[in-house]
Structure formats: C-alpha cells, structure tokens
Short mmCIF file of C-alpha atoms in Angstrom, two decimals:
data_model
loop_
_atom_site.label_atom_id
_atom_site.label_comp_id
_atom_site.label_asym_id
_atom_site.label_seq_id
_atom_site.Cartn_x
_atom_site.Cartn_y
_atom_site.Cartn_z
CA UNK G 1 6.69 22.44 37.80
CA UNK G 2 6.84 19.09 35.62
CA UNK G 3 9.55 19.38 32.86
CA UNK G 4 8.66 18.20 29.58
CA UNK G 5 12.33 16.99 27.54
CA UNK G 6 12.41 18.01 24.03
CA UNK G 7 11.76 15.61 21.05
CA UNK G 8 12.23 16.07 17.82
CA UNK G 9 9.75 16.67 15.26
CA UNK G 10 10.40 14.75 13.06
CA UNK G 11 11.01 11.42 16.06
CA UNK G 12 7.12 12.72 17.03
CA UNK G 13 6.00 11.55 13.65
CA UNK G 14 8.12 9.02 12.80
CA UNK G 15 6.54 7.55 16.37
CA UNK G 16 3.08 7.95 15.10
CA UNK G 17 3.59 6.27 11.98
CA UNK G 18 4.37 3.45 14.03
CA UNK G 19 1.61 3.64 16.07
CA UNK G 20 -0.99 3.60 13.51
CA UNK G 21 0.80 0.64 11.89
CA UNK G 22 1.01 -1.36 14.55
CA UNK G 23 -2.57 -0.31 15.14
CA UNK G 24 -3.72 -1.87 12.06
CA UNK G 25 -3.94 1.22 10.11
CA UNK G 26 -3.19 0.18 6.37
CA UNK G 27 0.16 2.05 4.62
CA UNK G 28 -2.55 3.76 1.94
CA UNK G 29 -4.82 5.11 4.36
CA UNK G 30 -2.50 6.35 6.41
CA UNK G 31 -0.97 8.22 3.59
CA UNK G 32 -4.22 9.55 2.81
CA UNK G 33 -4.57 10.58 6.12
CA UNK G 34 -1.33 12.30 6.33
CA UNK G 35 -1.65 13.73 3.10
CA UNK G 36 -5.02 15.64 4.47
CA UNK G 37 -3.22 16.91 6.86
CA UNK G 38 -0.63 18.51 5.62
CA UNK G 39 -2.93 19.96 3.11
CA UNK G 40 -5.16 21.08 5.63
CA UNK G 41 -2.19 22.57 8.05
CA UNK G 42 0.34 23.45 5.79
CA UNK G 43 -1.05 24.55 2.59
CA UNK G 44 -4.56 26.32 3.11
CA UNK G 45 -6.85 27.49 0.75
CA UNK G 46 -5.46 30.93 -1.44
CA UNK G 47 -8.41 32.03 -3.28
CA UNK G 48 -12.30 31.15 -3.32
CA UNK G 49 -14.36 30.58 -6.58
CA UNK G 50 -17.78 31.43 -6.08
CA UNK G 51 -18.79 29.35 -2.90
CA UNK G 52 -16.34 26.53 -3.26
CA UNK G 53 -12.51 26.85 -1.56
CA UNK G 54 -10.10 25.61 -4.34
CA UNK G 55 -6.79 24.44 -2.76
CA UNK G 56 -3.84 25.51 -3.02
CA UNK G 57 -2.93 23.72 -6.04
CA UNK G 58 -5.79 24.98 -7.96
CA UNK G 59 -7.48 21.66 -8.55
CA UNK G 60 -10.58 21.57 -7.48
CA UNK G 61 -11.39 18.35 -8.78
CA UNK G 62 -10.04 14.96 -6.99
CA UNK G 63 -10.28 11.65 -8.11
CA UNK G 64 -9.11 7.81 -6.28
CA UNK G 65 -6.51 6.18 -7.43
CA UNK G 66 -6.87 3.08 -9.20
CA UNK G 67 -4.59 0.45 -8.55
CA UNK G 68 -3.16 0.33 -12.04
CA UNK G 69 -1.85 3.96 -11.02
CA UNK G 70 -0.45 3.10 -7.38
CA UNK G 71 1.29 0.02 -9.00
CA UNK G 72 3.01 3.05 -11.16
CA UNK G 73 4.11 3.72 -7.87
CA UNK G 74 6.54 0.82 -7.13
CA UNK G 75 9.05 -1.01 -9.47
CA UNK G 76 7.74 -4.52 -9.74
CA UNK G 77 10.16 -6.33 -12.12
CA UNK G 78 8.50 -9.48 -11.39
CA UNK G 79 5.68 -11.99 -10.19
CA UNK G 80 7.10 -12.27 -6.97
CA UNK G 81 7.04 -8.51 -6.90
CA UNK G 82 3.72 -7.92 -7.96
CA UNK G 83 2.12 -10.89 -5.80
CA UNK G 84 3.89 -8.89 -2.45
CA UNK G 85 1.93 -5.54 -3.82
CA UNK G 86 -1.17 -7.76 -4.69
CA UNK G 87 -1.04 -9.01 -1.01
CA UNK G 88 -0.41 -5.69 0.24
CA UNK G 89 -3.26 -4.32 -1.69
CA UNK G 90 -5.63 -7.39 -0.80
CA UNK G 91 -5.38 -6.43 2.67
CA UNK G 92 -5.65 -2.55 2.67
CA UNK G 93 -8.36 -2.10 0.14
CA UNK G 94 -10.32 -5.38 0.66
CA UNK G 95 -9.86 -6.31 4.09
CA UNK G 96 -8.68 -9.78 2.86
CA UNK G 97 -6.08 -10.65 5.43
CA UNK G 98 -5.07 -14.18 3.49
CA UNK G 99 -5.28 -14.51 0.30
CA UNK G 100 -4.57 -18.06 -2.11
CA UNK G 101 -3.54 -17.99 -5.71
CA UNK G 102 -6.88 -17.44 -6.89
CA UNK G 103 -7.36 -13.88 -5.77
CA UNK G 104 -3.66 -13.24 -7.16
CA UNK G 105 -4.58 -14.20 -10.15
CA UNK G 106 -7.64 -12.24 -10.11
CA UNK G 107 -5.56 -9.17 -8.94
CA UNK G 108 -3.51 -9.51 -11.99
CA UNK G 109 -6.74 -9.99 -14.45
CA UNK G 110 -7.94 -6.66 -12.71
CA UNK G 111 -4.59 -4.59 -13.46
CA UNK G 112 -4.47 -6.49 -16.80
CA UNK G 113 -0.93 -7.91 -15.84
CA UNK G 114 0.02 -11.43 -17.76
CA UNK G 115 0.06 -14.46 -15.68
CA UNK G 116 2.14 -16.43 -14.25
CA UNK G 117 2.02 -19.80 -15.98
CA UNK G 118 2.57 -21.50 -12.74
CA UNK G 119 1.59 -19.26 -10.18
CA UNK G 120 1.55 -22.10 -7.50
CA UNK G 121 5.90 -21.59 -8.20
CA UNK G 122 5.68 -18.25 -7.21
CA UNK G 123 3.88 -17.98 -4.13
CA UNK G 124 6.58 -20.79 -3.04
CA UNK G 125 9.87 -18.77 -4.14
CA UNK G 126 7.68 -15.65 -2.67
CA UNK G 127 7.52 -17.77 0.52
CA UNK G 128 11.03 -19.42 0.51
CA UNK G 129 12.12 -15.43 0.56
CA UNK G 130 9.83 -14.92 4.09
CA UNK G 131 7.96 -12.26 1.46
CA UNK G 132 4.72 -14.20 2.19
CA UNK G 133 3.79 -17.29 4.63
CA UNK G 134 1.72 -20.15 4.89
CA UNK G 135 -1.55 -19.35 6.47
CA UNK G 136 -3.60 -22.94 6.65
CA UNK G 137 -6.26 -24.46 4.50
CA UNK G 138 -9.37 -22.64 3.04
CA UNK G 139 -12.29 -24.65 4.75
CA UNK G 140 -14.45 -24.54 1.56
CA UNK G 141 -11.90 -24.87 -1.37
CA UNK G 142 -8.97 -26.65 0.24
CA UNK G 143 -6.38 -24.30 -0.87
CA UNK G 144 -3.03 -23.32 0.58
CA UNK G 145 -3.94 -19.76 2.26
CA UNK G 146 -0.73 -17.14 2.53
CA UNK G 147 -0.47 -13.66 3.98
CA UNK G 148 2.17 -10.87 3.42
CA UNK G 149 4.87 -11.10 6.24
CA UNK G 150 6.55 -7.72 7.21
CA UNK G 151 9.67 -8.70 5.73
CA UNK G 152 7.71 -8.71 2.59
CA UNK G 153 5.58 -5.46 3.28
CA UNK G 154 9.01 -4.19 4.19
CA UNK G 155 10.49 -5.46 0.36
CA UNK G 156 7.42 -4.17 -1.05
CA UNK G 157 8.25 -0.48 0.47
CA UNK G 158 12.04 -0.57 -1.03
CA UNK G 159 10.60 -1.03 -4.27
CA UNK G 160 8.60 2.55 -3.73
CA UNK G 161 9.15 4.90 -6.08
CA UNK G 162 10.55 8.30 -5.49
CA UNK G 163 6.87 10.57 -6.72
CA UNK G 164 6.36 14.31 -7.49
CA UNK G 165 2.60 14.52 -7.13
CA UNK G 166 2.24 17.98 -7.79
#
C-alpha cells in the first residue's frame, strides 16, 4: 500500500496560489475564482425565491467592480503608489504587459485621480525602488516602455487593505 504523508490545509492552498501565479493567472481573477468557490463549497444556497437560488447572503443581485472601488481597496498615498496599482491593473484587466506614461496617465484620467505634473519623475523614482523596470522602446511612438516587477506587485499587496465584504 502507497502512503500518502499529511499536508496541511492550509500549505495545500497556499501551494495553489502559487501555482496559478506563476501560471500567469492575474491576483483579481484568481480572487474571483477563489471567492466562487468558497461560495459555492462553503456557503450554499438557504432558501429559493420563485425559480432563482438566492445565496446565502441574500443578494441576489451582483455587480463588477470598478476600479475606482478596488483602488478603495489599497492605501495609495502617492503617484508612485498608484502607478504600481495602475501597472498591476494594466496587466490583469487589459492584458497590457508594458505599459509607458501615457496609459498611466490615462489610468489616472479614468479613476479621475490628479496628475502628476511630471510623470516622467515618477516612473524613474518608481523604477530606482525596483517597483517597475525598463522594458525597451515602443516601435511606433519611441517611448520608454516599463512593466511592474514582483518586488513592486509585492509593495502593491502590503498596501492591501484589511476588507469586510459582507
């Protein structure tokens, strides 16, 4: 008979986490993902309205989060903050792996945040910090390219608020 050792539960997960990161999975879907889950395992459905299943919570109704309301999420008491969660966002909402100070600033017009009046000076402190790096030239416009670095993506999660969803 093959023996199987023990792990830990909560090791199991913490493994799988890593997996799916390492995997490419982005930190928002993979919340999403867990969140499902749990929902789905932990906390069934109580009562039934008519044909439809409300959950647990009683809310039948669920909306996406806008990014204004998952920046509510993190405490960015800066630019250099903010450009980290812009990056972070970039990539796992929009696929845009780099990124050059043009879609930062358009991040910020889209969340409404004021700009940086030299936003060139933060994407270089952001860099001297290993938050961000160099990542070439854009072919068409010339521009420096940069990409979150997982020191930054690490900052970026220290800053994460402590959240009661319910």
């Amino acid at each position: 008979m093959i023996s199987v050792p023990h792990k830990d539960p909560e090791d199991v997960v913490y493994d799988a986490v890593d997996r799916a990161i390492r995997g490419g999975v982005s930190p928002t879907a993979l919340v999403k993902v867990i969140d499902a889950i749990v929902e789905d395992r932990v906390a069934p459905p109580v009562r039934q309205f008519g044909t439809a299943v409300l959950p647990a919570n009683n809310n039948p109704l669920e909306f996406p989060r806008t990014l204004a309301e998952e920046a509510l999420d993190y405490e960015l008491s800066g630019h250099i903050e903010k450009t980290i969660f812009a990056g972070v966002n970039l990539k796992s909402r929009d696929g845009l792996v780099e990124f050059d100070y043009s879609d930062i600033k358009q991040f910020y017009g889209k969340l409404r945040w004021k700009q940086s009046a030299n936003m060139s000076d933060v994407l270089n402190r952001a860099a001297s910090k290993l938050y961000i790096a160099p990542a070439g030239e854009d072919n068409e416009t010339g521009r420096q390219l940069w990409h979150v670095t997982q020191t930054g993506y690490k900052h970026l999660m220290t800053l994460r608020k402590e959240t009661n969803n319910d």
